Every structure is written in C-alpha cells, then in structure tokens.
mmCIF file of C-alpha atoms in Angstrom:
data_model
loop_
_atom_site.group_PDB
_atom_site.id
_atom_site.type_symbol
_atom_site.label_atom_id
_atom_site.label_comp_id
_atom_site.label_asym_id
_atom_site.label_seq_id
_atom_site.Cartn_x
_atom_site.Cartn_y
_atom_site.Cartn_z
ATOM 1 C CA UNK A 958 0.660 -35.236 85.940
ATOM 2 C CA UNK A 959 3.011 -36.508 83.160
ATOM 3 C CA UNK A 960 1.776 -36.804 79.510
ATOM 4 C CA UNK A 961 2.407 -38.416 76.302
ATOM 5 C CA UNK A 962 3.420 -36.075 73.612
ATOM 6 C CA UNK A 963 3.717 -36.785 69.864
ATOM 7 C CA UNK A 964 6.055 -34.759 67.787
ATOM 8 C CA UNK A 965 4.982 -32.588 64.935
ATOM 9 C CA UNK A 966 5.738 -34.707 62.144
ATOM 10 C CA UNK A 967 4.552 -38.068 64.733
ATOM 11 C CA UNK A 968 1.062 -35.917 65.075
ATOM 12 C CA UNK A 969 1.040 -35.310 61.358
ATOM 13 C CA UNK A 970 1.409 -38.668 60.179
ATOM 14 C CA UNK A 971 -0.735 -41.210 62.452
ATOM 15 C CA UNK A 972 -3.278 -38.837 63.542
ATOM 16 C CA UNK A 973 -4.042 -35.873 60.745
ATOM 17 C CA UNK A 974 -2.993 -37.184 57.953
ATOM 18 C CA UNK A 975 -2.426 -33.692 55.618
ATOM 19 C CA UNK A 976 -0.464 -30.317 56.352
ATOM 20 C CA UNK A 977 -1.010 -29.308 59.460
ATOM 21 C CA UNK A 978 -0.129 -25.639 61.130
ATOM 22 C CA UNK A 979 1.158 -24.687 64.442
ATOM 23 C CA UNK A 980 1.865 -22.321 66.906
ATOM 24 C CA UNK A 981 5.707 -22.115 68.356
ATOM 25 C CA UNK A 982 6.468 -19.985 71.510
ATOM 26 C CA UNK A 983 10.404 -20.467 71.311
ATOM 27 C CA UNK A 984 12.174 -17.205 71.090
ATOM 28 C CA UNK A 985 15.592 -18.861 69.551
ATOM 29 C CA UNK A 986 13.820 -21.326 67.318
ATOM 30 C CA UNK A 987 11.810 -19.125 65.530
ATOM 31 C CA UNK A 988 14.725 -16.297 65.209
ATOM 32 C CA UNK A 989 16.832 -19.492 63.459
ATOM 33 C CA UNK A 990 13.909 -21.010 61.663
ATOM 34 C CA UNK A 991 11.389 -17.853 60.921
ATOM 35 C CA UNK A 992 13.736 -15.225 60.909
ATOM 36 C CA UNK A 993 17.028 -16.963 59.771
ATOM 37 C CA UNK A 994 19.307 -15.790 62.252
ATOM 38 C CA UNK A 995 22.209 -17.674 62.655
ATOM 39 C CA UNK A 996 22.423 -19.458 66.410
ATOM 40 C CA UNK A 997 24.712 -18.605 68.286
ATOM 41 C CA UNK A 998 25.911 -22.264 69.353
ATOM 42 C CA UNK A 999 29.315 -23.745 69.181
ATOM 43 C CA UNK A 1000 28.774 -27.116 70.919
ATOM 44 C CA UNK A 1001 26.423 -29.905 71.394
ATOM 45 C CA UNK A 1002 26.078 -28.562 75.142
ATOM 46 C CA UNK A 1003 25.514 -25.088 73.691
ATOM 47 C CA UNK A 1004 22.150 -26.175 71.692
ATOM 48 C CA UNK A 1005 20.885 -27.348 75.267
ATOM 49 C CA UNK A 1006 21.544 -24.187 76.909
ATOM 50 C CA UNK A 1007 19.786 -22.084 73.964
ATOM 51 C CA UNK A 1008 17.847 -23.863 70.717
ATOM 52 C CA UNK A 1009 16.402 -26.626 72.701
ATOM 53 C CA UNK A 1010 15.652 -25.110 76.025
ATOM 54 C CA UNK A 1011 12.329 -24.232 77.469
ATOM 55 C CA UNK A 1012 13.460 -21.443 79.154
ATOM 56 C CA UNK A 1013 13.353 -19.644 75.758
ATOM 57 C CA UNK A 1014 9.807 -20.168 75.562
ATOM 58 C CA UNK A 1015 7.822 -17.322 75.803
ATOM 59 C CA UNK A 1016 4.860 -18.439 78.015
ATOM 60 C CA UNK A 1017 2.987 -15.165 78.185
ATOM 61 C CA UNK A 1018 3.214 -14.819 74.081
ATOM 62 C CA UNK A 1019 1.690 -18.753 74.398
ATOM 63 C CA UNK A 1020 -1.213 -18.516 77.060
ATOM 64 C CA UNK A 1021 -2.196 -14.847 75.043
ATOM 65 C CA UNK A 1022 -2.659 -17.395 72.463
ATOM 66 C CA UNK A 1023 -4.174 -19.950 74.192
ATOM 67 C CA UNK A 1024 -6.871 -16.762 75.388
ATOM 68 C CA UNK A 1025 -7.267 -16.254 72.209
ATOM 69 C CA UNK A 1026 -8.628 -19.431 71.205
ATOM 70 C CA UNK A 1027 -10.406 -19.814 74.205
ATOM 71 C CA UNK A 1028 -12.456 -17.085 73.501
ATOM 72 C CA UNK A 1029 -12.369 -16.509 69.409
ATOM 73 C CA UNK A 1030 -12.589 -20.595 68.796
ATOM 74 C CA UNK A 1031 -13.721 -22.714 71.979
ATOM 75 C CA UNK A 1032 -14.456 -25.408 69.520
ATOM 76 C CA UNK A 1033 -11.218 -25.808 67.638
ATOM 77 C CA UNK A 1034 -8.446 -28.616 69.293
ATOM 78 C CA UNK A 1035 -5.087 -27.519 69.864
ATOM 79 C CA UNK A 1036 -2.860 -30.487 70.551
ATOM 80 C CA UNK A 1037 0.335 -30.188 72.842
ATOM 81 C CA UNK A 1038 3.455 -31.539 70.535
ATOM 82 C CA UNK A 1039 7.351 -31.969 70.234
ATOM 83 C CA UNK A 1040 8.861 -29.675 67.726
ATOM 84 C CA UNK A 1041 10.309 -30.834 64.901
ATOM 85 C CA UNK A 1042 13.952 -30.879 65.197
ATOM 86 C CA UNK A 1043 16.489 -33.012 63.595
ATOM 87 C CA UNK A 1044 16.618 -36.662 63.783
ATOM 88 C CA UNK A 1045 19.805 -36.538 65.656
ATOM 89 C CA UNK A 1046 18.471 -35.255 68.599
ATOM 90 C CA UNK A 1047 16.914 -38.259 70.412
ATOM 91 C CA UNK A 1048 15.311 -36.400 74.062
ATOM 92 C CA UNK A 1049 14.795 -32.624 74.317
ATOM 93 C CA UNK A 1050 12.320 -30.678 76.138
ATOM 94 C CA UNK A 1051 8.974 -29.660 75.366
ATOM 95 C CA UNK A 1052 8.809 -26.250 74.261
ATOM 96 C CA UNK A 1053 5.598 -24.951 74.204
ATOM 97 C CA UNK A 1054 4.241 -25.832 70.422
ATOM 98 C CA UNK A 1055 1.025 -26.316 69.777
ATOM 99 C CA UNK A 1056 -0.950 -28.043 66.659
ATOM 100 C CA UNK A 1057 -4.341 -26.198 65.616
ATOM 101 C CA UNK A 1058 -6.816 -27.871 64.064
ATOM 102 C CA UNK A 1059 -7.626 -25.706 61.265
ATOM 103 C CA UNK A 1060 -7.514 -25.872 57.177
ATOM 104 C CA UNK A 1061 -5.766 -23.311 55.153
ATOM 105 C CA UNK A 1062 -7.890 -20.493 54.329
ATOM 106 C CA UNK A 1063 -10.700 -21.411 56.878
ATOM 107 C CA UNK A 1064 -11.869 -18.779 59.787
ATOM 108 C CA UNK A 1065 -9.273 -20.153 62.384
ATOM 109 C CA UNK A 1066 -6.585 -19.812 59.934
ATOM 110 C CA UNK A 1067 -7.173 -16.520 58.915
ATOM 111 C CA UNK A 1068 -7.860 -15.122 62.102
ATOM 112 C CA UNK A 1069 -4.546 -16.545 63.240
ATOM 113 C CA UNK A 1070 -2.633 -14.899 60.436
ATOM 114 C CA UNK A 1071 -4.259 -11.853 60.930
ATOM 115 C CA UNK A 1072 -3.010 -11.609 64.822
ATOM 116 C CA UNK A 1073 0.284 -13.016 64.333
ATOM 117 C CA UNK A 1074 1.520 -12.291 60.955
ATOM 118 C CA UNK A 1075 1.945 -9.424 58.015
ATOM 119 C CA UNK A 1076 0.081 -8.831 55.018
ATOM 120 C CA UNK A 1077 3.683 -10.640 53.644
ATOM 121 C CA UNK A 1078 2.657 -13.814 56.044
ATOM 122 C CA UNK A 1079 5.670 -13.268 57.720
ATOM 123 C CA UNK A 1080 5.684 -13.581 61.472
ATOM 124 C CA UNK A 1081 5.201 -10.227 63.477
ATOM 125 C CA UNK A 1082 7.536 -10.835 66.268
ATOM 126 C CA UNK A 1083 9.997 -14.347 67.067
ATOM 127 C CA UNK A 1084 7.746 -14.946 70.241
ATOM 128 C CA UNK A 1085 4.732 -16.881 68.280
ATOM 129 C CA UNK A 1086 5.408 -17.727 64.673
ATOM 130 C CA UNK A 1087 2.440 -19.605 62.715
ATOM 131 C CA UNK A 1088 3.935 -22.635 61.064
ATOM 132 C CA UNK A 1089 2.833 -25.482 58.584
ATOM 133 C CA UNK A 1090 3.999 -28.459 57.883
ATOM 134 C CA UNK A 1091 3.127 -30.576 55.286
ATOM 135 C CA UNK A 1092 2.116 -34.001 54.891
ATOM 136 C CA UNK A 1093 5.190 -34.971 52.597
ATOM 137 C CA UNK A 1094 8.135 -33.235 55.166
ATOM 138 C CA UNK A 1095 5.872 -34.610 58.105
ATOM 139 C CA UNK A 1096 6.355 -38.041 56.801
ATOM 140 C CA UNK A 1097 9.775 -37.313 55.828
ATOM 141 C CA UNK A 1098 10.909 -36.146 59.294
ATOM 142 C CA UNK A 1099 8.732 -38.927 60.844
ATOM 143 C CA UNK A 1100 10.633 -41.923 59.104
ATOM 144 C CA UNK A 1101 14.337 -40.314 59.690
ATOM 145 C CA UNK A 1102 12.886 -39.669 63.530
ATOM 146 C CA UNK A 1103 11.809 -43.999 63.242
ATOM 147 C CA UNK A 1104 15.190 -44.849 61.465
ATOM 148 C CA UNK A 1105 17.298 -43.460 64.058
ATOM 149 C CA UNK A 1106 15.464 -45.025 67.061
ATOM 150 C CA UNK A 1107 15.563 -48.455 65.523
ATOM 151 C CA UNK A 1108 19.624 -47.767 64.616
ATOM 152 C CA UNK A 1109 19.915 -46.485 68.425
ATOM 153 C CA UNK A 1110 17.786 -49.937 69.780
ATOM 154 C CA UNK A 1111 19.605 -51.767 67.846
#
C-alpha cells in the first residue's frame, strides 16, 4: 500500500522540531557523504543509476537494524523518510533512511553508536551510517526544498 513520506529536513522541521539522527542504508551515499569518496557520476542519468538508486540500499544492513530496535528499544519510533539531497533534485526514490527518535547522549543513542560506529564516531562500515541533522541545516534544506517547488509550480 502506498505511503506518504516526509524528507529529512520536511520531518525535522514540522514534526520534531530540534536535531534529529538517522539511520541510512545506501551503500553510495554514505561512501560520498560519510566516507568522502568521490562518486563516480558523469551525468544527470548517471546519479540515477548510482547515488539515488535503491538498489544501492543495503536491506539486510537495514532490517539487522530494524531487529535491533525491535528487540533493544520496542518503544522508540523510527519514522520512514526521504534523504536529504539537494534541492535540485525534485523526485527520487526512497532509499531506506530511517529517523530515530532519540536525544543525544540518551540510551538509544548510545547504544546505536556503540553498534554502528568507532570510539572516533565514525561509521564502521558504508552500509548503515548514524547521521544527525540539525535543526538549523534541517530548516535550511527545508526552505531551498519549498523555494524550488514554488519556482517549478510557478
């Protein structure tokens, strides 16, 4: 059955209203974003084939965590959203990404980082990388995202 998903920064803004972390399962956005790998795209087609394709998501890496909270934190909401991406890119796929609700420094946080990240807090591996994003880039994101939907109704 289809669903309505908010993006990151949409999620951020009109319904938590602070930083907010997150789970992504995409193998070639977290090498570019988490481990700063430059993609290996040459064309607008090209990002569709690789950066913003779901087949890149890594959906045993994202129901392991999904288990995990199941089990460690029944309790806690996880909320299904867009990833952030630039405010260019008008439709892409889901990917996979996942909003926790948890506060820095609380039990669900540091549980997280102690599964999926270093005693650097970098991520362990490019197949789930922890993110946050905070209220100030959420809201930044959110009214580029707003700007260029009006521009494109227009």
């Amino acid at each position: 059955m289809p669903q309505i998903l908010k993006t990151i920064e949409e999620y951020v803004v009109n319904d938590r209203k602070r930083n907010t972390f997150f789970m992504v399962f995409n193998t070639v956005y977290n090498d570019i974003h988490a481990f700063k790998k430059e993609p290996e795209i040459n064309s607008l087609d090209g990002i569709f084939t690789s950066y913003l394709n779901k087949e890149f998501s890594d959906n045993k890496a994202r129901n392991e965590f999904l288990q995990f909270m199941k089990k460690e934190f029944p309790n806690t909401e996880l909320i299904e959203v867009f990833d952030l991406v630039d405010s260019s890119y008008m439709t892409y796929p889901y990917l996979g990404s996942i909003a926790i609700d948890c506060e820095e420094n609380d039990e669900v946080y540091n549980a997280i980082c102690k599964k999926y990240e270093d005693s650097d807090g970098m991520a362990l591996s490019n197949n789930a990388v922890f993110w946050v994003i905070t209220y100030d880039m959420a809201l930044k994101f959110y009214k580029e995202k707003k700007e260029a939907w009006e521009s494109e109704l227009e």
